Structure formats: structure tokens, C-alpha cells
Tab-separated table of C-alpha atoms and ligand atoms in Angstrom:
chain	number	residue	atom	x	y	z
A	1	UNK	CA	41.729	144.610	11.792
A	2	UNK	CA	42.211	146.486	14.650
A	3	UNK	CA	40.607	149.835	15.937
A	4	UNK	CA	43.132	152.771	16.056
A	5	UNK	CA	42.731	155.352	18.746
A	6	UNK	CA	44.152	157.286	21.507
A	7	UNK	CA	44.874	156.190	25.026
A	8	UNK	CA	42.394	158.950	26.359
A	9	UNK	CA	42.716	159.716	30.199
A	10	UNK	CA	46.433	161.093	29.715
A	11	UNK	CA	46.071	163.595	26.731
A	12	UNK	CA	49.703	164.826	27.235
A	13	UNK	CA	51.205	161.182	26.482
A	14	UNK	CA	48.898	161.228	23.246
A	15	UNK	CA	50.277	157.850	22.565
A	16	UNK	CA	48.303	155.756	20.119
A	17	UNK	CA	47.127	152.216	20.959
A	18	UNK	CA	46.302	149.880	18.678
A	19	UNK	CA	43.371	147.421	19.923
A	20	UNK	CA	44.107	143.831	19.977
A	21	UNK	CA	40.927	141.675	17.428
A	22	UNK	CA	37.978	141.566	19.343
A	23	UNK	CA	36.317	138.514	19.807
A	24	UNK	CA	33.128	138.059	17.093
A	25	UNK	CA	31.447	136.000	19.296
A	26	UNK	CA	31.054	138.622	22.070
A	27	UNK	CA	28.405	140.635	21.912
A	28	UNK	CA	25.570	141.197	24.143
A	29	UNK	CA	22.372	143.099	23.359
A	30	UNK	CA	20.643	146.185	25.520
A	31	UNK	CA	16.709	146.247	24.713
A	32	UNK	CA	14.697	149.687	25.732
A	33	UNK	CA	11.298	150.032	25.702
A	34	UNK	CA	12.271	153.451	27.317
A	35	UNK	CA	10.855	156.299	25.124
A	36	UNK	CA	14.090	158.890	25.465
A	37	UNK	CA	17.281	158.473	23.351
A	38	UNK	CA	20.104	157.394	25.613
A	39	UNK	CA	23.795	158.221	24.433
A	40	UNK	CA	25.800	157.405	26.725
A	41	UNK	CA	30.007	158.442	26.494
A	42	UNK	CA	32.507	156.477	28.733
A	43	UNK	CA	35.143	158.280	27.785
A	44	UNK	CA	37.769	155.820	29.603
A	45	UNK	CA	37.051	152.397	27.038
A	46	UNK	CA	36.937	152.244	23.443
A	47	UNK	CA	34.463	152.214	21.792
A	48	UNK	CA	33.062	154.710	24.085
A	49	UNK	CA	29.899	155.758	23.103
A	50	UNK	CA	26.721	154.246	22.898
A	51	UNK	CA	23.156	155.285	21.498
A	52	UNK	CA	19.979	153.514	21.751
A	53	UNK	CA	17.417	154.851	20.251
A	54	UNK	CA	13.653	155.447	21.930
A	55	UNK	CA	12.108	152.264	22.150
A	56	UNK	CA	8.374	150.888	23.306
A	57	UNK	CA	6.841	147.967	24.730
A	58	UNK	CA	5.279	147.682	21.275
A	59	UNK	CA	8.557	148.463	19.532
A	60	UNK	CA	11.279	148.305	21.905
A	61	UNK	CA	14.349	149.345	20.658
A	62	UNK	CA	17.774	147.257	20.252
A	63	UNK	CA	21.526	147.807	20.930
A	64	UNK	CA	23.827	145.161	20.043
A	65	UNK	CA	27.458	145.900	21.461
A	66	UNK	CA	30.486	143.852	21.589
A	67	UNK	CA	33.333	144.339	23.677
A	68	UNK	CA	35.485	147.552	24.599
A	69	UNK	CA	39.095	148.095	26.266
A	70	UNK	CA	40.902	150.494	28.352
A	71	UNK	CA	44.482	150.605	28.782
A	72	UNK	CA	46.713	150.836	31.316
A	73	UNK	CA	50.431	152.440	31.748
A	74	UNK	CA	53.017	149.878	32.586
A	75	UNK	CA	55.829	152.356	32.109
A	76	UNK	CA	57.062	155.110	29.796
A	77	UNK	CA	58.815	152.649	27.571
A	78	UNK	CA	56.788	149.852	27.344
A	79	UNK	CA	53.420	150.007	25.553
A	80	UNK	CA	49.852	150.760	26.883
A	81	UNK	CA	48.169	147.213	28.585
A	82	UNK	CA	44.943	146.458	26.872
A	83	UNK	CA	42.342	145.508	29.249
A	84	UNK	CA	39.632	144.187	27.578
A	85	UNK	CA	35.762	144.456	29.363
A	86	UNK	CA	33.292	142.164	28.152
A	87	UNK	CA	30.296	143.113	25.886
A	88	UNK	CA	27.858	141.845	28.933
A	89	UNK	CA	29.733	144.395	31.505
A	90	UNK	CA	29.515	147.053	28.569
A	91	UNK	CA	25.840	146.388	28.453
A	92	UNK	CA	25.111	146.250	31.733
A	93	UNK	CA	27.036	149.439	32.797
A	94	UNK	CA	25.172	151.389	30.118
A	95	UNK	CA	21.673	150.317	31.714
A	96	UNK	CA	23.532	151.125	35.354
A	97	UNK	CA	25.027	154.465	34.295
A	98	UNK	CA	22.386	155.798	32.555
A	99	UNK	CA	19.694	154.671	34.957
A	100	UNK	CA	21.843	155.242	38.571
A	101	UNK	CA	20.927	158.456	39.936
A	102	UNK	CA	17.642	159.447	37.831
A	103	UNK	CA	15.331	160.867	40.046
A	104	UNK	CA	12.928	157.915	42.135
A	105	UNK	CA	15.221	155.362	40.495
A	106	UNK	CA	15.641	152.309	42.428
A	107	UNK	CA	17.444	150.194	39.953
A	108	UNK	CA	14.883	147.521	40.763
A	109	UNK	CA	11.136	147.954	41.048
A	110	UNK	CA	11.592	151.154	39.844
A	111	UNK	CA	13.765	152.169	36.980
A	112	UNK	CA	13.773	152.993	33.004
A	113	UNK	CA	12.555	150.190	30.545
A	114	UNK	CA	15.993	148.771	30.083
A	115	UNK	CA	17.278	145.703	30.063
A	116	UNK	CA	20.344	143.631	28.729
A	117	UNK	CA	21.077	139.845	27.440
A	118	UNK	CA	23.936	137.569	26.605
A	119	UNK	CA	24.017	137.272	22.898
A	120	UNK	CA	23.093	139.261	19.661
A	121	UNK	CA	19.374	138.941	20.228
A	122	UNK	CA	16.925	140.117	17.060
A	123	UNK	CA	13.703	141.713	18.086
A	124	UNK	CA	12.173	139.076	17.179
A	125	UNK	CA	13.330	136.660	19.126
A	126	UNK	CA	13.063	139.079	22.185
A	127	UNK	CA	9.262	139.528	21.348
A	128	UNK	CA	9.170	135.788	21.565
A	129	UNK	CA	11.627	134.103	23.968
A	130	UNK	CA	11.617	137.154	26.145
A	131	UNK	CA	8.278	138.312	26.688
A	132	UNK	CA	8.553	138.266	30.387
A	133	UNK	CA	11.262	140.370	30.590
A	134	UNK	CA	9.663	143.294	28.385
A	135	UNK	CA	6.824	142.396	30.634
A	136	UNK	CA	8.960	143.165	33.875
A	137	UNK	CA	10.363	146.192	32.066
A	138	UNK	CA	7.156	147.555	31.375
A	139	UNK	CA	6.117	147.302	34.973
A	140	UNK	CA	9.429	148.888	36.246
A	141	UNK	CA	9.290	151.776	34.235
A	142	UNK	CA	4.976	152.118	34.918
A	143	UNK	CA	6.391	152.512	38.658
A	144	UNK	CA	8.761	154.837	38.056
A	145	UNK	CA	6.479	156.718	36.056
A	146	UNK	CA	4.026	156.979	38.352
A	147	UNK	CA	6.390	157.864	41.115
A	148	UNK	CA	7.932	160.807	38.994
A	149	UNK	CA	4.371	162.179	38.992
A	150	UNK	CA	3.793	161.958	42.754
A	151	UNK	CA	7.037	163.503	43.206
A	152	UNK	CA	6.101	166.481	40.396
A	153	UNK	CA	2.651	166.634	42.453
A	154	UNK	CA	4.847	167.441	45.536
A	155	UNK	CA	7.259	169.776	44.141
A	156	UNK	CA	4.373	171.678	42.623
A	157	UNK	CA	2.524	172.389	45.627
A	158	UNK	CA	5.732	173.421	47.163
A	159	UNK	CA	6.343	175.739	44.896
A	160	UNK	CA	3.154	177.014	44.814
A	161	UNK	CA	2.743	176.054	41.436
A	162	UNK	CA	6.469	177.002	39.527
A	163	UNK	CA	6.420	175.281	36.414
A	164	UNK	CA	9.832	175.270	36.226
A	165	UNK	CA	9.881	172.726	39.248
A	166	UNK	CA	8.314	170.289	36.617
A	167	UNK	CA	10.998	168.325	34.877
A	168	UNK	CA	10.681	167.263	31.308
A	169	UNK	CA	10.878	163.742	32.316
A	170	UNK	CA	8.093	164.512	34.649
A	171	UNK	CA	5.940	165.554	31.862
A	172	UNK	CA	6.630	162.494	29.936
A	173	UNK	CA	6.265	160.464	32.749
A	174	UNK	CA	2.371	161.558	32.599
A	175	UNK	CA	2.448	161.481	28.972
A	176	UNK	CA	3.318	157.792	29.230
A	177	UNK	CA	1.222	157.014	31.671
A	178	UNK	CA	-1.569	159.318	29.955
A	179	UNK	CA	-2.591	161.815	32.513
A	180	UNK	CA	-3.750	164.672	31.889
A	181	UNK	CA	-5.155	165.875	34.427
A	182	UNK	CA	-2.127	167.874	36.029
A	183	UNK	CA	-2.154	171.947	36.725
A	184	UNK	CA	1.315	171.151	35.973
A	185	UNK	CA	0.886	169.725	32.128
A	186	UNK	CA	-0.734	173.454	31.070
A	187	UNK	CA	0.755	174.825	28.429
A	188	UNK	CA	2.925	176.894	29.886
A	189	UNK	CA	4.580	179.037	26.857
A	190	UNK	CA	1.708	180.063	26.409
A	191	UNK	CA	0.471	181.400	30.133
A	192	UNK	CA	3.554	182.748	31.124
A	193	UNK	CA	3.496	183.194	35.109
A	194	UNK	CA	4.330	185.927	36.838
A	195	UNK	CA	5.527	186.335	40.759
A	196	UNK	CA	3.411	187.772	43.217
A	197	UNK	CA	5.049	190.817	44.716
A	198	UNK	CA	3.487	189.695	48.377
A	199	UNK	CA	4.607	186.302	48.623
A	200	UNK	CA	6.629	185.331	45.915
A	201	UNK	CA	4.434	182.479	44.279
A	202	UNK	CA	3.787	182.394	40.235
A	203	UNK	CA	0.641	183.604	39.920
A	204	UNK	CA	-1.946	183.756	36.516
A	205	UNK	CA	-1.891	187.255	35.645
A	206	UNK	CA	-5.067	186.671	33.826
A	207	UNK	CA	-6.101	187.291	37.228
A	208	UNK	CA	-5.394	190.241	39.835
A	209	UNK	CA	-6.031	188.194	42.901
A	210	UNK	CA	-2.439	185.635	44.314
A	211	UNK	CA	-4.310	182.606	45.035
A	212	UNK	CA	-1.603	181.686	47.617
A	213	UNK	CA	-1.625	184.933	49.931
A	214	UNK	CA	-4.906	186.384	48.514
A	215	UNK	CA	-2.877	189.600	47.573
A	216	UNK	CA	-4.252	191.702	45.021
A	217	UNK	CA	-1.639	191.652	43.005
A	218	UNK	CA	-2.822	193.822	40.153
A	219	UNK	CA	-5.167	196.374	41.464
A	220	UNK	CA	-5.224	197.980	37.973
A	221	UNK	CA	-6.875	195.184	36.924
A	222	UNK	CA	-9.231	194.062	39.571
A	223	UNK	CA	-10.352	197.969	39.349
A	224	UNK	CA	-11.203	197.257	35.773
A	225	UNK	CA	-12.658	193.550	36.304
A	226	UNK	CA	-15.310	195.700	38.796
A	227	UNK	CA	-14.312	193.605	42.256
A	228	UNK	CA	-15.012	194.127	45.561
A	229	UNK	CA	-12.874	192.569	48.190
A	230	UNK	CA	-13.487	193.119	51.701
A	231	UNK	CA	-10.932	194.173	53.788
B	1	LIG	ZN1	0.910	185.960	46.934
């Protein structure tokens, strides 16, 4: 039985292709031990989109894909070309295309928990015959981790403390790694910052006083709070 859909770079031909069987035997398996949801759309093969779910070094989690196709235009008469792609390239380019580009990625020492291999693999058998590679995987991503945090420790001083130079996968990069002792992991919802009208950094306004430029920012306040400041 084959898988009916449409040829999807050229929506104005709309024509509909019918994929050739796919090959049983194909399939190759992406493991994650990466604790974010990845779904990834390609939308030029079919299938085209892929989900893994968040996975840990404890319980990593498993994607078992098979092969996809694109097609290609001969002519206006003659039908679409199927061009099959392997499930190992489909595996590998969701690990590339997900990873690629991510912030202090290095799609080697440094790089999400993910990992592919020839085969339908249980977890099982990747907890057993591929221990070493969750172990490299788990060393990868510690890296990247930890560089995601030296990179949000930069950004916040040079914003003078903007939380919203802090990316969520900043914060989860500490979470992972369980720090905790960042300015940058405060709850921010619930001390909402405000810019100091001298310089222009976010300052507490639990306080009057910008601890960047020394402004007082809130005279009101520091009035009321019974400070002296010499001038
Ligand atoms: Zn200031």
C-alpha cells in the first residue's frame, strides 16, 4: 500500500503522487537523551515530519523512521520521479537540522544529546549494546550545556542584567546541569525590572539606587527609605 500525497514544492501543479512500497527493512532509529521535544517538518520529502519526544540519559527517548521520497518534474506530461532517501539520511538530517545552528553548537564536542543508528533499535538494546554512545551523548550535551551558561553569563553582564537576554534554553541548560546559582535564574515574573532613566539598564525597583550608573532612580523612594547619598 502506498502513501497518497501531494508533490509539495509546486502547489499550483497540485498533482498527486502516489509513493512507490517502501522497503520494511529500512528503518533506522534516532535516540535523544535531549530533554526538549524536537518536531522537525521537511516539508520537501514525505513523510515530512518528525517528533521525538524529550528523552534522558536515564530514559532516553526513541524514534524509529523508515524511509521518505521527494519527487522530481521530468515534464508536464510525464509523471513526478520518486526519489527515494534512505531512513539513515532521514535520521541523520533530523539530528543535523535540528542541531545545526543552535547557539554554541559544534556538531561535535558540543551539541544536543542526539544520536542515530542503522536498524530499528529497542531501548533496550541501546541501554545495553550502546552504552558508550549515550555515554558520548551525555558528555556532548554536558558541554554544550555548560557553554550555553558561560555564554548567558556574558550576555547578562552586557546587558547589565536584561533578563530577556536569557534564553529559555539557557535556563534549562542550568537546570540540567543544576545551577542555581545565577542572578539570571530569579524569578523574573515575579520582579519585574524596570529601566533606569540615566543609563538605560533594568534595574530592581525594590530599590531607588541604578546599581550600574549609581543614579537615583527613584528619589520618591530613597526620600522615604531615609538615605543619604553624598554628592
Ligand atoms: Zn543607571
Amino acid at each position: 500500500m502506498g502513501m497518497v500525497g501531494e508533490f509539495p514544492g509546486l502547489a499550483s501543479l497540485r498533482r498527486r503522487v502516489v509513493r512507490a512500497p517502501v522497503n520494511p527493512l529500512d528503518k533506522s532509529t534516532v535516540v535523544s537523551i535531549y530533554p526538549r521535544r524536537i518536531d522537525e517538518v521537511k516539508h520537501t520529502i514525505q513523510p515530512g515530519r518528525f517528533i521525538v519526544e524529550p528523552g534522558s540519559y536515564d530514559k532516553p527517548s526513541i524514534l524509529v523512521v523508515g524511509p521518505s521520497s521527494w519527487w522530481r518534474e521530468i515534464d508536464e506530461e510525464q509523471p513526478l520521479l520518486e526519489i527515494p532517501v534512505s531512513s539513515i539520511q532521514i535520521a541523520e538530517s533530523i539530528v543535523r537540522d535540528y542541531s545545526n545552528g543552535l547557539l554554541a553548537c559544534n556538531m561535535g564536542d558540543s551539541m544536543p544529546g542526539l544520536f542515530f543508528l542503522p536498524g530499528a533499535v529497542s531501548l533496550e538494546m541501546i541501554k545495553k549494546d550502546f552504552k558508550s554512545m549515550l555515554d558520548a551523548a551525555l558528555v556532548k550535551q554536558r558541554k554544550w550545556f555548560a557553554e550555553l551558561v558561560r555564554i548567558g553569563d556574558i550576555l547578562w553582564a552586557r546587558s547589565n542584567g536584561n533578563p530577556w537576554s536569557i534564553s529559555e534554553l539557557t535556563r534549562l541548560a542550568a537546570q540540567e546541569l543544576n545551577i542555581k546559582d545565577k542572578d539570571w535564574l530569579k524569578d523574573f515574573t515575579t520582579i519585574e525590572k524596570v529601566r533606569c532613566k540615566a543609563c538605560g539598564a533594568m534595574r530592581d525597583p525594590n530599590y531607588p539606587v541604578c546599581q550600574v550608573c549609581k543614579n537615583i532612580d527613584d528619589p520618591e523612594m530613597a526620600k522615604k527609605m531615609n538615605l543619604s547619598f553624598a554628592s
